[in-house]
Tab-separated table of N, CA and C in Angstrom:
chain	number	residue	atom	x	y	z
H	1	UNK	N	44.138	-12.128	20.737
H	1	UNK	CA	43.461	-11.053	19.613
H	1	UNK	C	41.878	-11.719	19.539
H	2	UNK	N	41.058	-10.517	19.740
H	2	UNK	CA	39.425	-11.665	19.593
H	2	UNK	C	38.629	-11.533	18.386
H	3	UNK	N	38.046	-12.484	18.182
H	3	UNK	CA	37.435	-12.310	16.772
H	3	UNK	C	36.448	-11.448	16.804
H	4	UNK	N	36.428	-10.683	15.203
H	4	UNK	CA	35.255	-9.843	15.402
H	4	UNK	C	33.964	-10.312	14.576
H	5	UNK	N	32.735	-10.181	14.683
H	5	UNK	CA	32.065	-10.709	13.980
H	5	UNK	C	31.020	-9.884	13.297
H	6	UNK	N	30.886	-10.171	12.007
H	6	UNK	CA	30.671	-9.762	10.928
H	6	UNK	C	29.131	-10.242	9.885
H	7	UNK	N	28.412	-9.574	9.783
H	7	UNK	CA	26.989	-9.855	8.818
H	7	UNK	C	27.077	-9.444	7.590
H	8	UNK	N	27.126	-11.049	6.477
H	8	UNK	CA	26.887	-10.008	4.846
H	8	UNK	C	25.306	-10.013	5.175
H	9	UNK	N	25.550	-8.568	4.701
H	9	UNK	CA	23.949	-8.118	4.305
H	9	UNK	C	24.408	-7.277	3.161
H	10	UNK	N	23.203	-6.807	2.723
H	10	UNK	CA	22.320	-6.149	0.808
H	10	UNK	C	22.020	-4.972	1.156
H	11	UNK	N	22.807	-3.980	0.589
H	11	UNK	CA	22.316	-2.507	0.511
H	11	UNK	C	21.612	-2.986	-0.953
H	12	UNK	N	20.037	-2.233	-0.500
H	12	UNK	CA	19.113	-3.054	-1.599
H	12	UNK	C	18.370	-1.320	-1.871
H	13	UNK	N	18.737	-0.805	-3.050
H	13	UNK	CA	18.146	0.443	-3.594
H	13	UNK	C	16.865	0.619	-4.314
H	14	UNK	N	16.104	1.773	-3.254
H	14	UNK	CA	14.699	2.437	-3.522
H	14	UNK	C	15.025	3.496	-4.114
H	15	UNK	N	14.175	4.115	-4.443
H	15	UNK	CA	14.154	5.689	-4.740
H	15	UNK	C	14.491	6.234	-3.626
H	16	UNK	N	15.482	6.844	-3.378
H	16	UNK	CA	15.790	7.874	-2.777
H	16	UNK	C	16.169	7.172	-1.116
H	17	UNK	N	16.493	6.000	-1.398
H	17	UNK	CA	16.576	5.310	0.176
H	17	UNK	C	17.067	4.049	-0.306
H	18	UNK	N	17.695	3.431	0.325
H	18	UNK	CA	18.014	1.943	0.719
H	18	UNK	C	18.228	1.210	1.541
H	19	UNK	N	17.297	0.066	1.788
H	19	UNK	CA	17.436	-1.074	2.916
H	19	UNK	C	18.387	-1.510	3.348
H	20	UNK	N	19.227	-1.785	4.741
H	20	UNK	CA	19.846	-3.232	4.748
H	20	UNK	C	19.425	-3.880	5.182
H	21	UNK	N	19.270	-5.217	4.677
H	21	UNK	CA	18.835	-6.587	5.133
H	21	UNK	C	20.399	-7.683	5.289
H	22	UNK	N	20.142	-8.774	6.197
H	22	UNK	CA	21.145	-9.562	5.988
H	22	UNK	C	20.437	-10.751	4.801
H	23	UNK	N	21.769	-10.938	4.432
H	23	UNK	CA	21.928	-11.194	2.902
H	23	UNK	C	21.277	-12.854	3.100
H	24	UNK	N	21.135	-13.542	4.465
H	24	UNK	CA	20.640	-14.610	4.335
H	24	UNK	C	18.794	-14.856	4.268
H	25	UNK	N	18.540	-13.453	4.411
H	25	UNK	CA	16.838	-13.152	3.927
H	25	UNK	C	16.055	-13.235	3.122
H	26	UNK	N	17.747	-13.344	1.637
H	26	UNK	CA	17.117	-13.037	0.409
H	26	UNK	C	17.565	-14.354	-0.215
H	27	UNK	N	15.964	-14.835	-1.315
H	27	UNK	CA	16.413	-16.012	-2.056
H	27	UNK	C	17.286	-15.954	-2.987
H	28	UNK	N	16.953	-14.541	-4.143
H	28	UNK	CA	17.006	-13.666	-5.149
H	28	UNK	C	16.890	-13.043	-5.677
H	29	UNK	N	17.618	-12.539	-6.756
H	29	UNK	CA	17.420	-11.076	-7.164
H	29	UNK	C	16.846	-11.470	-8.710
H	30	UNK	N	15.358	-11.439	-9.212
H	30	UNK	CA	14.978	-11.531	-10.921
H	30	UNK	C	14.720	-10.146	-11.303
H	31	UNK	N	14.497	-10.395	-12.499
H	31	UNK	CA	13.908	-8.935	-12.979
H	31	UNK	C	12.317	-8.587	-12.527
H	32	UNK	N	12.096	-7.050	-13.014
H	32	UNK	CA	11.012	-7.318	-12.723
H	32	UNK	C	10.241	-7.371	-13.734
H	33	UNK	N	8.771	-7.846	-13.548
H	33	UNK	CA	7.836	-8.321	-14.419
H	33	UNK	C	6.543	-7.892	-14.821
H	34	UNK	N	5.781	-7.269	-15.457
H	34	UNK	CA	4.269	-6.700	-15.052
H	34	UNK	C	3.640	-7.168	-13.774
H	35	UNK	N	3.020	-7.025	-12.973
H	35	UNK	CA	2.500	-7.591	-12.220
H	35	UNK	C	0.986	-7.276	-12.786
H	36	UNK	N	0.699	-8.973	-12.016
H	36	UNK	CA	-0.918	-9.231	-12.185
H	36	UNK	C	-1.427	-8.636	-10.821
H	37	UNK	N	-2.335	-7.357	-10.956
H	37	UNK	CA	-3.216	-7.188	-9.962
H	37	UNK	C	-4.423	-7.741	-9.992
H	38	UNK	N	-5.051	-8.375	-10.417
H	38	UNK	CA	-6.213	-9.265	-10.065
H	38	UNK	C	-6.421	-10.029	-8.981
H	39	UNK	N	-4.888	-10.583	-8.482
H	39	UNK	CA	-5.295	-11.219	-7.217
H	39	UNK	C	-5.114	-10.489	-6.711
H	40	UNK	N	-5.326	-9.638	-5.889
H	40	UNK	CA	-5.259	-8.331	-5.027
H	40	UNK	C	-6.746	-7.018	-4.759
H	41	UNK	N	-7.962	-7.735	-5.050
H	41	UNK	CA	-8.755	-6.808	-5.136
H	41	UNK	C	-8.767	-5.552	-3.731
H	42	UNK	N	-8.864	-4.441	-4.146
H	42	UNK	CA	-8.837	-3.500	-3.054
H	42	UNK	C	-7.303	-3.586	-2.341
H	43	UNK	N	-6.192	-3.979	-3.134
H	43	UNK	CA	-5.131	-4.262	-2.439
H	43	UNK	C	-4.542	-2.830	-2.176
H	44	UNK	N	-3.736	-2.630	-0.637
H	44	UNK	CA	-3.471	-1.376	-0.136
H	44	UNK	C	-2.266	-0.595	-1.196
H	45	UNK	N	-1.510	0.588	-0.970
H	45	UNK	CA	-0.801	1.037	-1.942
H	45	UNK	C	0.322	0.136	-2.239
H	46	UNK	N	1.233	-0.369	-1.073
H	46	UNK	CA	2.315	-1.075	-0.716
H	46	UNK	C	2.446	-1.901	-1.662
H	47	UNK	N	1.152	-2.796	-1.848
H	47	UNK	CA	1.274	-4.325	-2.712
H	47	UNK	C	0.969	-3.711	-3.933
H	48	UNK	N	1.915	-3.806	-4.657
H	48	UNK	CA	1.827	-3.877	-6.405
H	48	UNK	C	0.963	-4.704	-7.604
H	49	UNK	N	1.050	-5.612	-6.468
H	49	UNK	CA	0.265	-6.953	-7.700
H	49	UNK	C	1.494	-8.179	-7.364
H	50	UNK	N	1.571	-9.196	-8.354
H	50	UNK	CA	1.899	-10.613	-8.440
H	50	UNK	C	2.516	-10.754	-9.191
H	51	UNK	N	4.068	-11.599	-9.672
H	51	UNK	CA	4.435	-11.956	-10.903
H	51	UNK	C	4.681	-13.306	-10.675
H	52	UNK	N	5.019	-14.172	-11.221
H	52	UNK	CA	5.746	-15.323	-11.344
H	52	UNK	C	6.784	-16.228	-10.931
H	53	UNK	N	6.922	-17.066	-9.920
H	53	UNK	CA	7.976	-17.386	-9.653
H	53	UNK	C	7.932	-18.576	-9.713
H	54	UNK	N	8.999	-19.113	-9.661
H	54	UNK	CA	8.999	-20.976	-9.718
H	54	UNK	C	7.504	-21.497	-9.862
H	55	UNK	N	6.613	-21.137	-10.906
H	55	UNK	CA	5.471	-21.676	-10.932
H	55	UNK	C	4.494	-21.235	-9.775
H	56	UNK	N	4.760	-20.367	-8.779
H	56	UNK	CA	4.110	-19.867	-7.681
H	56	UNK	C	3.839	-17.832	-8.298
H	57	UNK	N	2.885	-17.774	-7.398
H	57	UNK	CA	2.394	-16.301	-7.269
H	57	UNK	C	2.886	-15.847	-6.330
H	58	UNK	N	3.944	-14.665	-6.470
H	58	UNK	CA	4.392	-14.014	-6.035
H	58	UNK	C	4.245	-12.619	-5.706
H	59	UNK	N	3.565	-12.490	-4.663
H	59	UNK	CA	3.192	-11.272	-4.063
H	59	UNK	C	4.452	-10.249	-3.945
H	60	UNK	N	4.414	-8.957	-4.703
H	60	UNK	CA	5.607	-8.207	-5.069
H	60	UNK	C	5.049	-6.934	-3.948
H	61	UNK	N	5.700	-6.164	-3.343
H	61	UNK	CA	5.612	-4.739	-2.321
H	61	UNK	C	6.754	-3.636	-2.500
H	62	UNK	N	6.171	-2.575	-2.369
H	62	UNK	CA	7.040	-1.446	-2.857
H	62	UNK	C	7.330	-0.774	-1.409
H	63	UNK	N	8.219	-0.473	-1.513
H	63	UNK	CA	8.118	0.626	-0.477
H	63	UNK	C	8.254	2.213	-0.481
H	64	UNK	N	8.259	2.721	-2.087
H	64	UNK	CA	8.228	3.568	-2.561
H	64	UNK	C	6.876	3.877	-3.454
H	65	UNK	N	5.593	3.808	-2.468
H	65	UNK	CA	4.387	4.553	-2.531
H	65	UNK	C	4.316	5.667	-3.191
H	66	UNK	N	5.023	6.703	-2.540
H	66	UNK	CA	5.229	8.342	-2.755
H	66	UNK	C	3.802	8.704	-4.380
H	67	UNK	N	3.693	9.800	-4.254
H	67	UNK	CA	4.048	10.313	-5.856
H	67	UNK	C	4.743	10.959	-6.306
H	68	UNK	N	5.185	10.996	-7.052
H	68	UNK	CA	6.772	11.939	-7.934
H	68	UNK	C	6.199	13.270	-8.159
H	69	UNK	N	6.858	14.151	-8.234
H	69	UNK	CA	6.719	15.203	-9.147
H	69	UNK	C	6.167	15.166	-10.485
H	70	UNK	N	6.200	13.606	-11.162
H	70	UNK	CA	5.693	14.228	-12.827
H	70	UNK	C	4.230	13.343	-12.565
H	71	UNK	N	3.889	12.856	-11.195
H	71	UNK	CA	2.773	12.491	-10.328
H	71	UNK	C	2.258	11.011	-11.306
H	72	UNK	N	3.380	10.611	-11.405
H	72	UNK	CA	3.457	9.360	-11.651
H	72	UNK	C	4.125	8.530	-10.424
H	73	UNK	N	3.322	7.009	-10.138
H	73	UNK	CA	3.508	6.450	-8.997
H	73	UNK	C	5.109	5.801	-8.940
H	74	UNK	N	5.901	6.323	-7.706
H	74	UNK	CA	7.424	5.732	-7.540
H	74	UNK	C	7.313	4.256	-7.597
H	75	UNK	N	6.565	3.778	-7.349
H	75	UNK	CA	6.438	2.163	-7.288
H	75	UNK	C	6.854	1.582	-8.718
H	76	UNK	N	6.447	1.951	-9.408
H	76	UNK	CA	6.384	1.301	-10.648
H	76	UNK	C	7.355	1.324	-11.620
H	77	UNK	N	7.605	0.501	-12.330
H	77	UNK	CA	9.453	-0.049	-13.096
H	77	UNK	C	9.890	1.112	-13.727
H	78	UNK	N	11.104	1.171	-13.435
H	78	UNK	CA	11.976	1.688	-13.953
H	78	UNK	C	12.856	1.012	-15.095
H	79	UNK	N	13.867	1.401	-15.701
H	79	UNK	CA	14.899	1.104	-16.352
H	79	UNK	C	15.735	0.135	-15.613
H	80	UNK	N	15.433	0.283	-14.298
H	80	UNK	CA	16.605	-0.939	-13.749
H	80	UNK	C	15.972	-1.666	-12.571
H	81	UNK	N	14.595	-1.498	-12.630
H	81	UNK	CA	13.981	-2.227	-11.664
H	81	UNK	C	14.254	-3.320	-11.399
H	82	UNK	N	14.116	-4.036	-10.391
H	82	UNK	CA	14.391	-5.334	-9.858
H	82	UNK	C	13.253	-6.234	-9.005
H	83	UNK	N	13.282	-7.179	-9.135
H	83	UNK	CA	12.259	-7.795	-7.262
H	83	UNK	C	13.546	-8.948	-6.687
H	84	UNK	N	13.793	-8.040	-5.442
H	84	UNK	CA	14.226	-9.102	-4.326
H	84	UNK	C	13.486	-10.058	-3.866
H	85	UNK	N	13.827	-11.095	-3.842
H	85	UNK	CA	13.169	-12.380	-3.432
H	85	UNK	C	13.311	-13.076	-1.602
H	86	UNK	N	12.640	-12.310	-0.613
H	86	UNK	CA	12.366	-12.280	0.121
H	86	UNK	C	12.269	-14.147	1.205
H	87	UNK	N	12.975	-14.239	1.772
H	87	UNK	CA	12.089	-15.501	2.712
H	87	UNK	C	11.690	-15.152	3.585
H	88	UNK	N	10.536	-15.644	3.636
H	88	UNK	CA	9.477	-15.224	5.175
H	88	UNK	C	10.669	-15.932	6.531
H	89	UNK	N	10.587	-14.773	7.046
H	89	UNK	CA	10.947	-15.440	8.377
H	89	UNK	C	10.250	-15.880	9.320
H	90	UNK	N	8.611	-15.807	9.789
H	90	UNK	CA	8.086	-16.083	10.323
H	90	UNK	C	6.862	-16.811	10.164
H	91	UNK	N	6.194	-17.683	10.923
H	91	UNK	CA	4.834	-18.347	10.445
H	91	UNK	C	3.877	-17.475	10.317
H	92	UNK	N	3.327	-16.851	10.694
H	92	UNK	CA	2.296	-15.536	10.268
H	92	UNK	C	1.687	-15.785	9.364
H	93	UNK	N	2.458	-16.342	8.138
H	93	UNK	CA	1.598	-15.996	6.720
H	93	UNK	C	2.128	-16.887	6.350
H	94	UNK	N	0.792	-17.948	5.489
H	94	UNK	CA	1.415	-19.250	4.806
H	94	UNK	C	2.547	-18.924	3.666
H	95	UNK	N	3.083	-17.806	3.178
H	95	UNK	CA	3.417	-17.511	2.486
H	95	UNK	C	5.183	-17.882	2.643
H	96	UNK	N	5.844	-18.649	2.189
H	96	UNK	CA	7.283	-18.635	1.968
H	96	UNK	C	7.980	-17.582	1.473
H	97	UNK	N	7.691	-16.973	0.719
H	97	UNK	CA	8.912	-15.948	0.131
H	97	UNK	C	7.396	-14.704	-0.577
H	98	UNK	N	8.270	-13.491	-0.239
H	98	UNK	CA	7.375	-12.218	-1.474
H	98	UNK	C	8.561	-11.485	-1.478
H	99	UNK	N	8.282	-10.877	-2.829
H	99	UNK	CA	9.110	-9.484	-3.524
H	99	UNK	C	8.894	-8.019	-2.984
H	100	UNK	N	10.034	-7.725	-2.818
H	100	UNK	CA	10.377	-6.081	-2.695
H	100	UNK	C	10.854	-5.102	-3.968
H	101	UNK	N	10.155	-4.343	-4.803
H	101	UNK	CA	10.649	-3.976	-5.926
H	101	UNK	C	11.810	-2.760	-5.422
H	102	UNK	N	12.888	-3.153	-5.901
H	102	UNK	CA	13.916	-2.468	-5.825
H	102	UNK	C	14.371	-1.186	-7.453
H	103	UNK	N	15.390	-0.250	-7.422
H	103	UNK	CA	15.902	0.650	-8.490
H	103	UNK	C	17.375	0.307	-8.556
H	104	UNK	N	17.112	-1.274	-9.046
H	104	UNK	CA	18.817	-1.386	-8.890
H	104	UNK	C	19.219	-2.940	-8.113
H	105	UNK	N	20.182	-3.247	-8.446
H	105	UNK	CA	20.922	-4.586	-7.734
H	105	UNK	C	21.328	-4.058	-6.048
H	106	UNK	N	20.905	-5.199	-5.607
H	106	UNK	CA	21.689	-5.041	-4.051
H	106	UNK	C	23.090	-4.932	-4.601
H	107	UNK	N	23.552	-4.171	-3.292
H	107	UNK	CA	25.224	-4.441	-3.234
H	107	UNK	C	25.337	-4.916	-2.150
H	108	UNK	N	26.480	-5.938	-2.023
H	108	UNK	CA	26.779	-7.257	-0.827
H	108	UNK	C	27.234	-6.456	-0.282
H	109	UNK	N	27.215	-6.395	1.247
H	109	UNK	CA	28.089	-5.328	2.356
H	109	UNK	C	28.322	-6.305	3.118
H	110	UNK	N	29.645	-5.919	3.924
H	110	UNK	CA	29.596	-6.682	5.371
H	110	UNK	C	29.189	-5.703	6.462
H	111	UNK	N	28.791	-6.103	7.506
H	111	UNK	CA	28.586	-5.023	8.284
H	111	UNK	C	28.467	-5.489	9.875
H	112	UNK	N	29.892	-4.852	10.496
H	112	UNK	CA	30.028	-5.024	11.896
H	112	UNK	C	30.541	-4.113	12.884
H	113	UNK	N	30.297	-4.024	14.380
H	113	UNK	CA	30.467	-2.705	14.670
H	113	UNK	C	31.454	-1.827	15.102
H	114	UNK	N	31.986	-1.599	14.011
H	114	UNK	CA	32.539	-1.049	13.750
H	114	UNK	C	32.075	-0.166	12.628
H	115	UNK	N	31.773	-0.553	11.804
H	115	UNK	CA	30.802	0.201	10.690
H	115	UNK	C	29.777	1.038	10.691
H	116	UNK	N	28.636	-0.026	11.497
H	116	UNK	CA	27.468	0.763	11.554
H	116	UNK	C	26.763	1.164	13.522
H	117	UNK	N	26.279	2.096	13.505
H	117	UNK	CA	25.348	2.523	14.178
H	117	UNK	C	24.016	3.378	14.251
H	118	UNK	N	23.298	3.739	15.488
H	118	UNK	CA	21.938	3.963	15.013
H	118	UNK	C	22.117	5.369	14.448
H	119	UNK	N	20.856	5.468	13.686
H	119	UNK	CA	21.477	6.891	13.446
H	119	UNK	C	20.188	7.442	14.011
H	120	UNK	N	19.691	8.639	15.618
H	120	UNK	CA	19.007	8.881	15.838
H	120	UNK	C	17.867	10.041	15.743
H	121	UNK	N	19.174	10.695	14.466
H	121	UNK	CA	18.947	11.893	13.646
H	121	UNK	C	18.014	11.948	12.409
H	122	UNK	N	18.223	11.141	11.936
H	122	UNK	CA	17.624	10.108	10.584
H	122	UNK	C	16.082	10.425	10.475
H	123	UNK	N	15.207	10.535	9.891
H	123	UNK	CA	13.822	10.848	9.825
H	123	UNK	C	13.688	9.292	9.444
H	124	UNK	N	12.702	8.507	9.894
H	124	UNK	CA	11.913	7.440	9.409
H	124	UNK	C	10.606	7.908	8.342
H	125	UNK	N	10.890	7.101	6.933
H	125	UNK	CA	9.140	7.350	6.363
H	125	UNK	C	8.250	6.982	7.106
H	126	UNK	N	6.988	7.615	7.128
H	126	UNK	CA	6.061	7.493	7.945
H	126	UNK	C	5.021	6.286	7.314
H	127	UNK	N	4.736	5.197	8.261
H	127	UNK	CA	3.733	4.097	7.356
H	127	UNK	C	4.652	3.384	6.985
H	128	UNK	N	5.498	3.117	7.209
H	128	UNK	CA	6.128	2.248	6.081
H	128	UNK	C	6.941	1.058	7.621
H	129	UNK	N	7.146	0.005	7.017
H	129	UNK	CA	7.169	-0.744	7.966
H	129	UNK	C	8.798	-0.981	8.418
H	130	UNK	N	9.312	-0.249	9.298
H	130	UNK	CA	10.995	0.130	9.137
H	130	UNK	C	11.326	0.274	10.459
H	131	UNK	N	12.183	-0.509	11.231
H	131	UNK	CA	12.689	-0.035	12.477
H	131	UNK	C	13.189	0.801	12.588
H	132	UNK	N	14.446	1.036	12.231
H	132	UNK	CA	14.993	2.286	12.428
H	132	UNK	C	16.141	2.670	11.278
H	133	UNK	N	16.596	3.559	11.721
H	133	UNK	CA	18.121	4.135	10.242
H	133	UNK	C	18.982	4.138	11.251
H	134	UNK	N	19.886	3.877	10.251
H	134	UNK	CA	20.910	3.740	10.365
H	134	UNK	C	22.312	4.458	10.079
H	135	UNK	N	23.720	4.687	10.431
H	135	UNK	CA	24.747	5.261	9.802
H	135	UNK	C	25.908	4.265	9.466
H	136	UNK	N	26.151	3.551	7.920
H	136	UNK	CA	26.691	2.927	7.820
H	136	UNK	C	28.467	3.709	6.750
H	137	UNK	N	29.306	4.511	7.757
H	137	UNK	CA	30.559	5.104	7.040
H	137	UNK	C	29.349	5.908	6.280
H	138	UNK	N	29.232	5.988	5.235
H	138	UNK	CA	28.737	7.221	4.358
H	138	UNK	C	27.329	6.731	3.653
H	139	UNK	N	27.054	6.056	4.225
H	139	UNK	CA	25.223	5.412	3.960
H	139	UNK	C	24.687	5.514	4.804
H	140	UNK	N	23.138	6.067	5.050
H	140	UNK	CA	21.757	6.046	6.041
H	140	UNK	C	21.226	5.068	5.760
H	141	UNK	N	21.185	4.151	5.722
H	141	UNK	CA	19.893	3.201	5.465
H	141	UNK	C	18.990	2.649	6.365
H	142	UNK	N	17.596	1.936	5.717
H	142	UNK	CA	16.862	1.894	6.810
H	142	UNK	C	17.037	0.156	7.064
H	143	UNK	N	16.655	-0.201	8.007
H	143	UNK	CA	16.947	-1.662	8.645
H	143	UNK	C	14.863	-1.737	8.458
H	144	UNK	N	14.445	-2.270	7.724
H	144	UNK	CA	13.163	-2.568	7.676
H	144	UNK	C	12.580	-3.694	8.743
H	145	UNK	N	11.743	-3.357	8.849
H	145	UNK	CA	10.347	-4.901	9.966
H	145	UNK	C	10.172	-5.816	9.020
H	146	UNK	N	10.644	-6.659	9.243
H	146	UNK	CA	10.676	-7.850	8.189
H	146	UNK	C	8.899	-8.321	9.046
H	147	UNK	N	8.854	-8.745	10.300
H	147	UNK	CA	8.233	-9.507	10.880
H	147	UNK	C	6.518	-8.591	10.489
H	148	UNK	N	6.900	-7.054	10.055
H	148	UNK	CA	5.428	-6.541	10.178
H	148	UNK	C	5.309	-6.292	8.418
H	149	UNK	N	6.409	-6.332	7.761
H	149	UNK	CA	5.611	-7.026	6.282
H	149	UNK	C	4.525	-8.212	6.230
H	150	UNK	N	5.245	-9.340	6.633
H	150	UNK	CA	4.824	-10.787	6.857
H	150	UNK	C	3.587	-10.466	7.810
H	151	UNK	N	3.016	-9.098	8.569
H	151	UNK	CA	1.880	-9.406	9.430
H	151	UNK	C	1.069	-9.063	8.322
H	152	UNK	N	1.686	-7.912	7.548
H	152	UNK	CA	0.595	-6.977	6.610
H	152	UNK	C	0.162	-8.177	5.472
H	153	UNK	N	0.865	-8.798	5.092
H	153	UNK	CA	0.403	-9.778	4.048
H	153	UNK	C	-0.147	-10.776	4.322
H	154	UNK	N	-0.253	-11.062	5.789
H	154	UNK	CA	-1.150	-12.228	6.329
H	154	UNK	C	-2.402	-11.561	6.268
H	155	UNK	N	-2.543	-10.397	6.405
H	155	UNK	CA	-3.794	-9.565	6.574
H	155	UNK	C	-4.655	-10.095	5.490
H	156	UNK	N	-4.249	-9.661	4.318
H	156	UNK	CA	-4.308	-10.107	3.155
H	156	UNK	C	-4.564	-11.213	2.191
H	157	UNK	N	-3.963	-12.652	3.017
H	157	UNK	CA	-3.608	-13.405	2.244
H	157	UNK	C	-4.386	-14.669	1.706
H	158	UNK	N	-5.811	-14.105	2.512
H	158	UNK	CA	-6.950	-14.871	1.454
H	158	UNK	C	-7.343	-14.636	0.309
H	159	UNK	N	-6.722	-13.782	-0.153
H	159	UNK	CA	-6.693	-12.769	-1.093
H	159	UNK	C	-5.749	-13.222	-2.554
H	160	UNK	N	-4.757	-14.305	-1.849
H	160	UNK	CA	-3.402	-15.196	-2.577
H	160	UNK	C	-3.208	-16.339	-3.280
H	161	UNK	N	-3.694	-16.321	-4.158
H	161	UNK	CA	-3.504	-17.956	-4.339
H	161	UNK	C	-2.310	-18.182	-4.988
H	162	UNK	N	-1.199	-19.366	-4.494
H	162	UNK	CA	-0.214	-19.742	-4.855
H	162	UNK	C	-0.361	-21.161	-6.049
């Protein structure tokens, strides 16, 4: 009998979407605190500010930058908001960690070839650092492009002070 490869992953809840990332990319999940935006003059919509994390300024990004029906930006804090702290996977930025705003606790899942397939029909949100959408049993999560996120952070890191 052949051994099956499995990858421990996290399903990260956003507003209306979920991200699927390998567990090893995540350092920890912390409560969302008010962000300081003064560190980022002329910040793009996806960069919502920084929070203090282990004595460092941690930039926090959001995949939820669209306006809601109520006219409030969807990237703002909700009752279940958390920040997933990611390890940087490239050396394109001097940052070793960054945060992604979530709308709840990530769910640990085991992924293997039997439970995941590429969803070629699902739409990918425009202007988002996303590689693809996959089908995983009854879920259709997005696979984020972590390298593209780090490239975006590298472009503005001259304004990021650790």
